[in-house]
Coordinates of C-alpha atoms and ligand atoms in Angstrom, one line a residue:
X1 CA 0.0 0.0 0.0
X2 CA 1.3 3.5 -1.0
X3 CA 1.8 5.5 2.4
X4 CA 0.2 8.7 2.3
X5 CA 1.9 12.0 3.6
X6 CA -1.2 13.3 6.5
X7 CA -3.7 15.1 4.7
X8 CA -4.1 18.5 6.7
X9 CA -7.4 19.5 7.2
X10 CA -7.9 23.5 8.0
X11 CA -11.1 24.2 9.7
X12 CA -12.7 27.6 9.6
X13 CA -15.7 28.4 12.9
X14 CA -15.5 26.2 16.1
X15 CA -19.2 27.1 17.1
X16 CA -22.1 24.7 17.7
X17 CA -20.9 22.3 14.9
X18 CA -17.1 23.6 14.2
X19 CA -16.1 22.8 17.4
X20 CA -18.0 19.2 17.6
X21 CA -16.1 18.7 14.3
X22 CA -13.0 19.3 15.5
X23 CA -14.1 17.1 19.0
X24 CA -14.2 14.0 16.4
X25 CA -11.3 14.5 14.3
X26 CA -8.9 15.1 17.4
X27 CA -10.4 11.8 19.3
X28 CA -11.7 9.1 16.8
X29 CA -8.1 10.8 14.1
X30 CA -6.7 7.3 13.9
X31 CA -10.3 5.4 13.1
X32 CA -11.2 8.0 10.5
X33 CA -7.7 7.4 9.0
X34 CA -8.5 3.7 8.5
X35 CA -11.7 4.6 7.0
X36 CA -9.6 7.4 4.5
X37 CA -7.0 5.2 3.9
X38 CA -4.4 7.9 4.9
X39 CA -3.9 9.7 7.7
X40 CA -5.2 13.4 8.6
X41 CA -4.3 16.1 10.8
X42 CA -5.9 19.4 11.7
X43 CA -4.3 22.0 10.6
X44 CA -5.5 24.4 12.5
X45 CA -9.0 26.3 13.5
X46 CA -9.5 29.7 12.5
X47 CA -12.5 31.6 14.7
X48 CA -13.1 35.2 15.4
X49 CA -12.1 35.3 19.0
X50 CA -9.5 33.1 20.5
X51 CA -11.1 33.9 23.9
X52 CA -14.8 32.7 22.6
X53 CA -16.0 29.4 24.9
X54 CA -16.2 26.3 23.1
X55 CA -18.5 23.1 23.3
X56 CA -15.6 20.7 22.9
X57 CA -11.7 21.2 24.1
X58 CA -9.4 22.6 20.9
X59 CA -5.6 23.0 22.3
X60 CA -4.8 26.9 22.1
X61 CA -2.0 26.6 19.9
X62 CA -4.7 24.9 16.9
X63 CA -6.8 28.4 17.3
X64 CA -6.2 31.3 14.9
X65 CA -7.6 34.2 13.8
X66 CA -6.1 33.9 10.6
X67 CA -8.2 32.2 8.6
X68 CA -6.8 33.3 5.0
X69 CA -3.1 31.9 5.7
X70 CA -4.4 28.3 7.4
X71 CA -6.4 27.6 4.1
X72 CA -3.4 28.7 1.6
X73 CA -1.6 25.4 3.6
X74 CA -4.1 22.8 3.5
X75 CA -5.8 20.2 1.8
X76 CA -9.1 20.0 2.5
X77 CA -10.8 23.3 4.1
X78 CA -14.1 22.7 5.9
X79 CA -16.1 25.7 6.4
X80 CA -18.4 26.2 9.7
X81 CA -18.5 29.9 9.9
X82 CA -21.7 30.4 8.5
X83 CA -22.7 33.6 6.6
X84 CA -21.1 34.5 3.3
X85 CA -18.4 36.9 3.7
X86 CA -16.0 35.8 4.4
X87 CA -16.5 32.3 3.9
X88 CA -17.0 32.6 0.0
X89 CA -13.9 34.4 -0.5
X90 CA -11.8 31.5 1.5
X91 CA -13.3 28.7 -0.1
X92 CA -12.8 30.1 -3.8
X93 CA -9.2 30.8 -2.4
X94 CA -9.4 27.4 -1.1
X95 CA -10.7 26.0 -4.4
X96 CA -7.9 27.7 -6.2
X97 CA -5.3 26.7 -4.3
X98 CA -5.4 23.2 -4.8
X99 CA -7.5 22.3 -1.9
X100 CA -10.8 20.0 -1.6
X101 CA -13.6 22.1 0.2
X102 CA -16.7 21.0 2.7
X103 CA -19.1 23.4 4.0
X104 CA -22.5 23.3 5.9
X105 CA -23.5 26.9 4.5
X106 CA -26.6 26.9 3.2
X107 CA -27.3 30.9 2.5
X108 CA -23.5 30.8 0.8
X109 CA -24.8 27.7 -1.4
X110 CA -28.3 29.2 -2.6
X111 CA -26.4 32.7 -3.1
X112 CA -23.2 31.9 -4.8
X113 CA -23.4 27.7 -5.3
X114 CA -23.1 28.6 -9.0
X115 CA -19.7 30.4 -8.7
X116 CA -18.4 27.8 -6.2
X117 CA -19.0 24.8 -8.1
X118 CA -17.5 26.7 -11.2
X119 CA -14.7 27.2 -9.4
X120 CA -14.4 23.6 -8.5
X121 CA -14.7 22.6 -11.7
X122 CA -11.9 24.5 -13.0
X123 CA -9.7 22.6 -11.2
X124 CA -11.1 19.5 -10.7
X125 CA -11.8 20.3 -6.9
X126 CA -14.5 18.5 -4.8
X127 CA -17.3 20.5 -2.8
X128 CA -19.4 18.8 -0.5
X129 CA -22.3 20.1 1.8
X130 CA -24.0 16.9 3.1
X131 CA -25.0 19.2 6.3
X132 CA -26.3 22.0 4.2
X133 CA -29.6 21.1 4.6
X134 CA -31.5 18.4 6.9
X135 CA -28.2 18.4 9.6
X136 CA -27.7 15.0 10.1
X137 CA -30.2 13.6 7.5
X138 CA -28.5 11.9 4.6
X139 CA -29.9 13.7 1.3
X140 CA -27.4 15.5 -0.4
X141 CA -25.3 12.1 -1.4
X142 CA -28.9 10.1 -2.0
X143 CA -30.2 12.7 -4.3
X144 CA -26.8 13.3 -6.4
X145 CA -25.9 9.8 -6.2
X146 CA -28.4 7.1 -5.1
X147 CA -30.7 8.7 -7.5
X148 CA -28.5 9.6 -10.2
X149 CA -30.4 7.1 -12.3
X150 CA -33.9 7.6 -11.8
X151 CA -35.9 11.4 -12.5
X152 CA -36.8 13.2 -9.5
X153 CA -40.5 14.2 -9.9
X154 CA -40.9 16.3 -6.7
X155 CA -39.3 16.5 -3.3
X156 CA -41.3 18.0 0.0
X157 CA -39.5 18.6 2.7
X158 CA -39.7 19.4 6.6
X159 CA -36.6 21.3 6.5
X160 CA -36.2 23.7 9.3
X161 CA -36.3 22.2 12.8
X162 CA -37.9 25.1 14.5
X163 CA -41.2 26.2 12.6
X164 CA -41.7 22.4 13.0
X165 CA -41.1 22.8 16.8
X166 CA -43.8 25.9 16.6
X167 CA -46.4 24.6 14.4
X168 CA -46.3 21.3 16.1
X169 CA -46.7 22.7 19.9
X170 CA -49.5 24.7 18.2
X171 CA -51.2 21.6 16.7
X172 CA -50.5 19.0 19.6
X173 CA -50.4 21.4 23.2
X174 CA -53.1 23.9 21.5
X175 CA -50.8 26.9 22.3
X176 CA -50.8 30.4 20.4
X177 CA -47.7 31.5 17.5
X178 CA -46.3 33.6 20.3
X179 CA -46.3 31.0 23.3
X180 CA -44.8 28.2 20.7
X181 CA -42.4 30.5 19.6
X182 CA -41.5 32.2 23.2
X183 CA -40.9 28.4 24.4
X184 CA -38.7 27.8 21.1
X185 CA -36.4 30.8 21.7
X186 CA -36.4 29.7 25.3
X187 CA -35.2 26.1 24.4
X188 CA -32.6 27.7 22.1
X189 CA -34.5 26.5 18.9
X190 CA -35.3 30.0 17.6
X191 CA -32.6 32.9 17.4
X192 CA -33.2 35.8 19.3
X193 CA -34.6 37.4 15.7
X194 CA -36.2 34.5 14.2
X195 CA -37.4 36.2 11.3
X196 CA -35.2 33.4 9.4
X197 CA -37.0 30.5 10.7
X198 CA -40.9 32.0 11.0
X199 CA -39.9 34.5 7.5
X200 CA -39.5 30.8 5.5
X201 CA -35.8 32.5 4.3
X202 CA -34.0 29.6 5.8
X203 CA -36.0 27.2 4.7
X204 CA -36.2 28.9 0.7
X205 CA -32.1 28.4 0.5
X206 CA -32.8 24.9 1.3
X207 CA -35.3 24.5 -1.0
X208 CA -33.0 26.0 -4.0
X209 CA -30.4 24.0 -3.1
X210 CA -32.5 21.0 -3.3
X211 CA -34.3 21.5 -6.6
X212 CA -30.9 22.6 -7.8
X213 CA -29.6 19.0 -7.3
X214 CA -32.9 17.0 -7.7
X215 CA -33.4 18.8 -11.4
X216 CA -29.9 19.3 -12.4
X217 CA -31.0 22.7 -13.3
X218 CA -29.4 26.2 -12.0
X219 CA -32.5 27.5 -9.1
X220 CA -31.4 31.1 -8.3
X221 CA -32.6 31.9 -4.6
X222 CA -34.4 34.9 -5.8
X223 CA -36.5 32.5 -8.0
X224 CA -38.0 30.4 -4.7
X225 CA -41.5 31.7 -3.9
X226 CA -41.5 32.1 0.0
X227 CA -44.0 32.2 2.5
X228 CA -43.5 32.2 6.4
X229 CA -45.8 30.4 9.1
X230 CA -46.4 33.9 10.9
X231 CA -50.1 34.5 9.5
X232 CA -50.9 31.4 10.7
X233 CA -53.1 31.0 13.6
X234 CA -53.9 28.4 16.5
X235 CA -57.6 28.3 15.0
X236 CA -56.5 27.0 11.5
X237 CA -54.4 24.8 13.1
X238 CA -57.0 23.0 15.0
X239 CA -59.7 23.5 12.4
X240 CA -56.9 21.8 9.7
X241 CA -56.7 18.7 12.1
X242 CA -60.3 18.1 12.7
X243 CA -60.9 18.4 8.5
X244 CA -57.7 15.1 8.4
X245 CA -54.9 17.5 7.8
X246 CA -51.7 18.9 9.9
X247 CA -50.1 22.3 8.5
X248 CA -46.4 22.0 7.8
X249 CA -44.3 24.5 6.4
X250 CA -42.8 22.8 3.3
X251 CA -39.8 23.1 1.1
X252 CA -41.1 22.1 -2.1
X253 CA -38.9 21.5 -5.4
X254 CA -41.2 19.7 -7.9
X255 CA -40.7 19.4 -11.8
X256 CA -44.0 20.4 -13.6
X257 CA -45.8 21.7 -17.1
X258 CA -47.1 24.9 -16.8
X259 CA -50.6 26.2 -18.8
X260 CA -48.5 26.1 -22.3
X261 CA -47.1 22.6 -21.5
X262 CA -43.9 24.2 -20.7
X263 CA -41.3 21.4 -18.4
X264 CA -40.1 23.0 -15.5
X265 CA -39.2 23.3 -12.3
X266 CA -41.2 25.2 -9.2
X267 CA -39.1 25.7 -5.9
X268 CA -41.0 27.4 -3.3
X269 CA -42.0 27.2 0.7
X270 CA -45.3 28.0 2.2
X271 CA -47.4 26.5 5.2
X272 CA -49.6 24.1 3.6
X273 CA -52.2 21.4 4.5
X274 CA -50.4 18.2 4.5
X275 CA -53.2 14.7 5.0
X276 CA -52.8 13.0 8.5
X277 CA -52.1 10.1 6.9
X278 CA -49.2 11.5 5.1
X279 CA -45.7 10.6 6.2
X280 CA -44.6 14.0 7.1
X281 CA -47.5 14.2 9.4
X282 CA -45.8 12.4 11.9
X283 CA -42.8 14.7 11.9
X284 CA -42.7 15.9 15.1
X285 CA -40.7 18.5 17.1
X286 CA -37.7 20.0 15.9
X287 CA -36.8 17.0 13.6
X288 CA -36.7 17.3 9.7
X289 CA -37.9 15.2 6.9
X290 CA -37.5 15.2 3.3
X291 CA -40.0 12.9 1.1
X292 CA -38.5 12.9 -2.0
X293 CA -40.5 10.8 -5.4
X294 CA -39.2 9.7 -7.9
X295 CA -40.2 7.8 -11.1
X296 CA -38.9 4.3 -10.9
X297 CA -37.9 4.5 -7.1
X298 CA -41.3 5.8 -5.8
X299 CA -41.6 7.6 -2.7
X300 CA -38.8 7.2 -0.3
X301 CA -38.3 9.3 2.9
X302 CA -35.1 10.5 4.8
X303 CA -36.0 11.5 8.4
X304 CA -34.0 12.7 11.2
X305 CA -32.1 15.6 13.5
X306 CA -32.0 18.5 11.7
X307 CA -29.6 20.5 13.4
X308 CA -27.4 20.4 16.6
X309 CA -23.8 20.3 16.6
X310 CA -23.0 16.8 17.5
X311 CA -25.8 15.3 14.9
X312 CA -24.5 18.1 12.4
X313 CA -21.2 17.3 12.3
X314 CA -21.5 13.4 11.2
X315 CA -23.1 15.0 8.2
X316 CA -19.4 16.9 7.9
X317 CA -17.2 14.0 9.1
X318 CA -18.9 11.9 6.4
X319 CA -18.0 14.6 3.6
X320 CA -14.7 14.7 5.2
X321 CA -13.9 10.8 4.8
X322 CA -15.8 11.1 1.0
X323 CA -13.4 14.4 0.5
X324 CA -10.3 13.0 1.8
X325 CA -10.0 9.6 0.3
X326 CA -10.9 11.0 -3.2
X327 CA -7.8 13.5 -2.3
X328 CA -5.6 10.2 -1.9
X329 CA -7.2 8.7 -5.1
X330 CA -6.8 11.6 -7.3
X331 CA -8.7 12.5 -10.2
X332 CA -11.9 15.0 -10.8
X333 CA -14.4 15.9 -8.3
X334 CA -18.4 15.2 -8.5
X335 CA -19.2 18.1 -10.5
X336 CA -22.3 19.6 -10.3
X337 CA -24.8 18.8 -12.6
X338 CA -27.0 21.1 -14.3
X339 CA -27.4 20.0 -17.8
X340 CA -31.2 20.3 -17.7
X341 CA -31.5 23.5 -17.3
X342 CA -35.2 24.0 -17.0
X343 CA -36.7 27.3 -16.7
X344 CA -38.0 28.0 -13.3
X345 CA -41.5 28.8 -13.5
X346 CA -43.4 30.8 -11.1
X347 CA -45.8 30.2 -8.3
X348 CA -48.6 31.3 -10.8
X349 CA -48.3 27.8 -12.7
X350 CA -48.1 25.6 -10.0
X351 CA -51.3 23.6 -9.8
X352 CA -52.7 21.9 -6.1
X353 CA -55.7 22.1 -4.1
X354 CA -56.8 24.7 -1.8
X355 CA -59.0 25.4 1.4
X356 CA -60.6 28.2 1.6
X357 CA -61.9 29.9 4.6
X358 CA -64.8 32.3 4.2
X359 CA -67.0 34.5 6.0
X360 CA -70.3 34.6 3.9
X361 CA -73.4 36.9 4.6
X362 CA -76.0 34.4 5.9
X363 CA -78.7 34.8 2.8
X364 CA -80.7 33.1 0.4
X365 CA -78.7 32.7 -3.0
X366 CA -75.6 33.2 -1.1
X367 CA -74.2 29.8 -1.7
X368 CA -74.8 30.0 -5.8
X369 CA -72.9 33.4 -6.2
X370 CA -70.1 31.8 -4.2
X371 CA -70.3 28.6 -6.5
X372 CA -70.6 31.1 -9.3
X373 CA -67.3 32.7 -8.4
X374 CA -65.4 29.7 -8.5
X375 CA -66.6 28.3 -11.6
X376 CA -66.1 31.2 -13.9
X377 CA -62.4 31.2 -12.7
X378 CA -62.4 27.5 -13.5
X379 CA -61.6 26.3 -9.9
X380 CA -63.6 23.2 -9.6
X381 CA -65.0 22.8 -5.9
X382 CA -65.0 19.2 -4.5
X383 CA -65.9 19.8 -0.9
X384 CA -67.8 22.4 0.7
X385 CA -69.4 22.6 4.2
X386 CA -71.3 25.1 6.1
X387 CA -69.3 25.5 9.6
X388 CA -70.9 27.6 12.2
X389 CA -73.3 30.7 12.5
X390 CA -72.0 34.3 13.8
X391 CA -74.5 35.8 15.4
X392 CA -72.2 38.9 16.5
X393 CA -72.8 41.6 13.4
X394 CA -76.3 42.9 12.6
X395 CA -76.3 40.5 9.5
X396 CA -76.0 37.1 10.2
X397 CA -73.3 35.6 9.2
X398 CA -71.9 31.6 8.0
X399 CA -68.7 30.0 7.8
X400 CA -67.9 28.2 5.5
X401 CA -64.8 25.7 4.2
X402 CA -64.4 24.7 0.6
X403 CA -62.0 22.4 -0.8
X404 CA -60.9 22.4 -4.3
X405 CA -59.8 20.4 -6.9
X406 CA -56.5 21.1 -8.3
X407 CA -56.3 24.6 -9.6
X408 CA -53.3 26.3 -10.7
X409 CA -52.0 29.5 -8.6
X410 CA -53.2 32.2 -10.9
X411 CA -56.6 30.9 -11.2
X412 CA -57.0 30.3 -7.5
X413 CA -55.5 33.7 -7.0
X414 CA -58.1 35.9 -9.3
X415 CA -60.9 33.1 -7.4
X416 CA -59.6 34.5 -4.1
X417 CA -59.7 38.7 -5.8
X418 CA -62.8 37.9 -7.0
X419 CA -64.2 36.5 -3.6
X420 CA -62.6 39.3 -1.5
X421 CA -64.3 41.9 -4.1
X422 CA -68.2 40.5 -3.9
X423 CA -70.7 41.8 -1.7
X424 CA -72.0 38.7 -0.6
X425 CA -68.7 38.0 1.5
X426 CA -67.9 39.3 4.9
X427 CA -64.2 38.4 4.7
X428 CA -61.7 35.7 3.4
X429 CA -60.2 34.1 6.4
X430 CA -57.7 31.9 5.3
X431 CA -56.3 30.3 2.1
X432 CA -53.9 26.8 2.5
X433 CA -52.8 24.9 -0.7
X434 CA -53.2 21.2 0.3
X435 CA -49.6 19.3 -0.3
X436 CA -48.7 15.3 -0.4
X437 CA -52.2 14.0 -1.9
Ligands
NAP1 P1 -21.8 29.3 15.1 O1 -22.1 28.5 16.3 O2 -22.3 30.7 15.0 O3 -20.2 29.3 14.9 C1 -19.6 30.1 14.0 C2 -18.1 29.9 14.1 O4 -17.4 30.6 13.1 C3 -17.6 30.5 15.5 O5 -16.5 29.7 16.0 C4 -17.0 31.9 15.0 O6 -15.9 32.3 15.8 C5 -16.5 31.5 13.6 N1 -16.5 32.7 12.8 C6 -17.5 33.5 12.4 N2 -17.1 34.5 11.6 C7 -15.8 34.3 11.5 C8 -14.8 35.1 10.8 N3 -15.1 36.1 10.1 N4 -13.5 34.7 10.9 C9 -13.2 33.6 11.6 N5 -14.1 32.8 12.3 C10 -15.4 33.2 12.2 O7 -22.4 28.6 13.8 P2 -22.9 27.0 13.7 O8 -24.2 26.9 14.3 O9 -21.8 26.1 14.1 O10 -23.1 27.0 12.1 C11 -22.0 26.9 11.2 C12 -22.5 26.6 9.8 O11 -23.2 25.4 9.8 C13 -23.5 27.6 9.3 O12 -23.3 27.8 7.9 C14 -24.8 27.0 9.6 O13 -25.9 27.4 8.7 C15 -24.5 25.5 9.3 N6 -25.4 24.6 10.0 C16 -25.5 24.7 11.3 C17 -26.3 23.7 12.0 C18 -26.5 23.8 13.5 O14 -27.2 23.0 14.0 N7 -25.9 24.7 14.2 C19 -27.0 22.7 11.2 C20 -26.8 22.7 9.9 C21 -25.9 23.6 9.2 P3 -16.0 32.6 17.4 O15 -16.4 31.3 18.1 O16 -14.7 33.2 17.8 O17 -17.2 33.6 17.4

């Protein structure tokens, strides 16, 4: 066997997963060796303040604030800083300096993944981000790789752990958005500005880097349509789950034809409808599940912890052993595919069903105008049921919940205009598009 000189791994951020990273490769060095065929060493551990405390012991002497100079020597640079200055800048210096590059970065993947993987290509450099989306969860290598031979029809996913946690204490405790998230920012879950998590921004990277990979197709992040959870209220929660259904906010990458029977590919997030039956019901907490379909392979579903530093970092660890044994090997990295290319469409030609929540004027005739509205719009109505009675204005007033049949966006959206606009109705509660039938 050839001996190999230690491969010198530079790691840049010793946070919540940096320093968990670093934990493994200083304590299990000799086992991940056997596994790379070679042995490694850490280089060193760039973070911003030598003084910072740290979830795991790192000797002093491995801690710089240097980050630029410990990449320039290494071999493979894993990057745990988060953010994207200036973590692009040292990977493409990375990249171009010969080295092999890991990161978990999601917001630097779904804002510059083009650039980086054009870089890596250039020089036949590997970049892997196993623990860019779904922490822990295995997707990034099934979808590139496992499936590489099948077509990827549409992917759903439960991808960020804390609207999970917040819808779910909603749906199973019965408490209000502000209790569920109060108790998530409590538990360390939510950030102190959460706007990330509840905005749907974290969870739109994810999506773009998903139906990047899934459709081999370039998804800018601009192009994901993005909805947050925080119009969403206890009361459609609970009336969701006595209709069969449990909302989700889902990360959605699905290949479709739009009105002109254009192929292409939607990415968006919103809170949807999901059946009780579904498998994603059943996600609970702050865990994360991607349900990906595909044509010969059917549905399959990846489940697990979706963040945490110790559960994060065998997502990293794993890239590290792919990473460094293909350094010892030689030869080109897994370039990124994109040779479909499909145009991204927009929400507009999406087509799935709705529920729509309506407060009507409680009058003769009432119910045909309503069913009039819909049909001239070319929404077809499956289910429609007649809740409860207000009694509270001068004119009485009825609930009432109509499902639809698969509709596309626009024409659900003039239905909705054209609802809000008639005199008959008092107001338009809520509208959820129903996902996973
Ligand atoms: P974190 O706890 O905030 O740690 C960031 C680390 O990077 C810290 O050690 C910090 O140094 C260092 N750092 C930040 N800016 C730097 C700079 N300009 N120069 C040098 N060092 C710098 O972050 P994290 O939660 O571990 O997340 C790291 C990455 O993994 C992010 O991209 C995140 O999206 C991704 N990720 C995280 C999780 C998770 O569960 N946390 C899950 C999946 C993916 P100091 O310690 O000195 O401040």
């Amino acid at each position: 066997m050839i001996e190999y000189r230690n491969l010198r791994i530079a790691l840049l951020g010793a946070g919540s997963v940096g320093a968990q990273v670093a934990h493994q490769i200083l304590n299990h060095g000799e086992e991940l060796a056997a596994r790379i065929g070679a042995g490694i060493e850490l280089a060193g551990v760039a973070v911003r303040n030598l003084d910072s405390p740290r979830t795991a012991d790192i000797p002093r002497h491995l801690l710089t604030t240097d980050a630029e100079s410990l990449v320039l020597g290494a071999d493979i640079v894993i990057e745990l800083m988060g953010g994207i200055e200036p973590a692009r800048t040292l990977l493409l210096t990375a990249i171009n300096s010969g080295a092999d590059v890991i990161t978990a970065n999601k917001a630097l993947l779904a804002h510059h993944g083009p650039e980086l993987f054009e870089a890596a290509a250039q020089v036949g450099a590997q970049l892997y981000y196993e623990a860019a989306v779904g922490g822990a969860i295995p997707i990034i290598r099934p979808l590139r790789d496992s499936l590489a031979g099948d077509r990827v029809t549409r992917i759903l996913g439960i991808v960020n752990g804390t609207t999970n946690f917040i819808l779910d204490r909603i749906d199973t405790l019965g408490e209000s958005m502000e209790d569920a998230l109060a108790i998530a920012t409590e538990l360390g879950y939510a950030e102190a500005d959460p706007t990330a998590d509840i905005g749907g921004y974290d969870a739109a990277q994810k999506a773009c880097i998903l139906a990047s990979l899934a459709f081999h197709t370039t998804v800018p992040a601009e192009a994901v349509y993005r909805e947050g959870i925080t119009d969403i209220t206890r009361e459609q929660v609970q009336a969701a789950r006595k209709a069969g259904y449990v909302v989700k906010i889902l990360a959605i990458a699905e290949r479709i034809k739009d009105a002109d029977g254009v192929e292409g590919v939607s990415a968006r997030v919103y809170p949807a409808l999901v059946p009780d039956t579904h498998p994603l019901a059943a996600v609970h907490g702050a865990n994360n599940a991607v349900f990906v379909e595909a044509e010969s392979a059917g549905p399959l579903m990846f489940y697990g912890a979706g963040a945490g530093g110790v559960q994060t970092s065998s997502a990293v660890l794993g890239d590290l052993v792919s990473a460094a044994r293909r350094h010892v090997v030689g030869g080109p990295g897994v370039g990124e595919s994109t040779h479909a290319n499909y145009p991204i469409l927009p929400i507009g030609a999406i087509r799935t069903r709705y529920q729509i929540t309506l407060s009507v004027t409680d009058e003769p005739g009432v119910l045909a105008e309503i069913a009039n509205i819909f049909r001239e719009r070319e929404v077809s109505v499956e289910t429609l049921e007649q809740k409860t009675y207000g009694s509270d204005t001068t004119t009485p007033t009825a609930t009432l919940v109509i499902g639809t049949h698969e509709a596309t966006e626009a024409d659900l959206a003039a239905t909705v205009a054209a609802l809000e606009a008639s005199p008959v109705v008092v107001g338009v509660a809520s509208v959820l598009r129903v996902e996973g039938l």
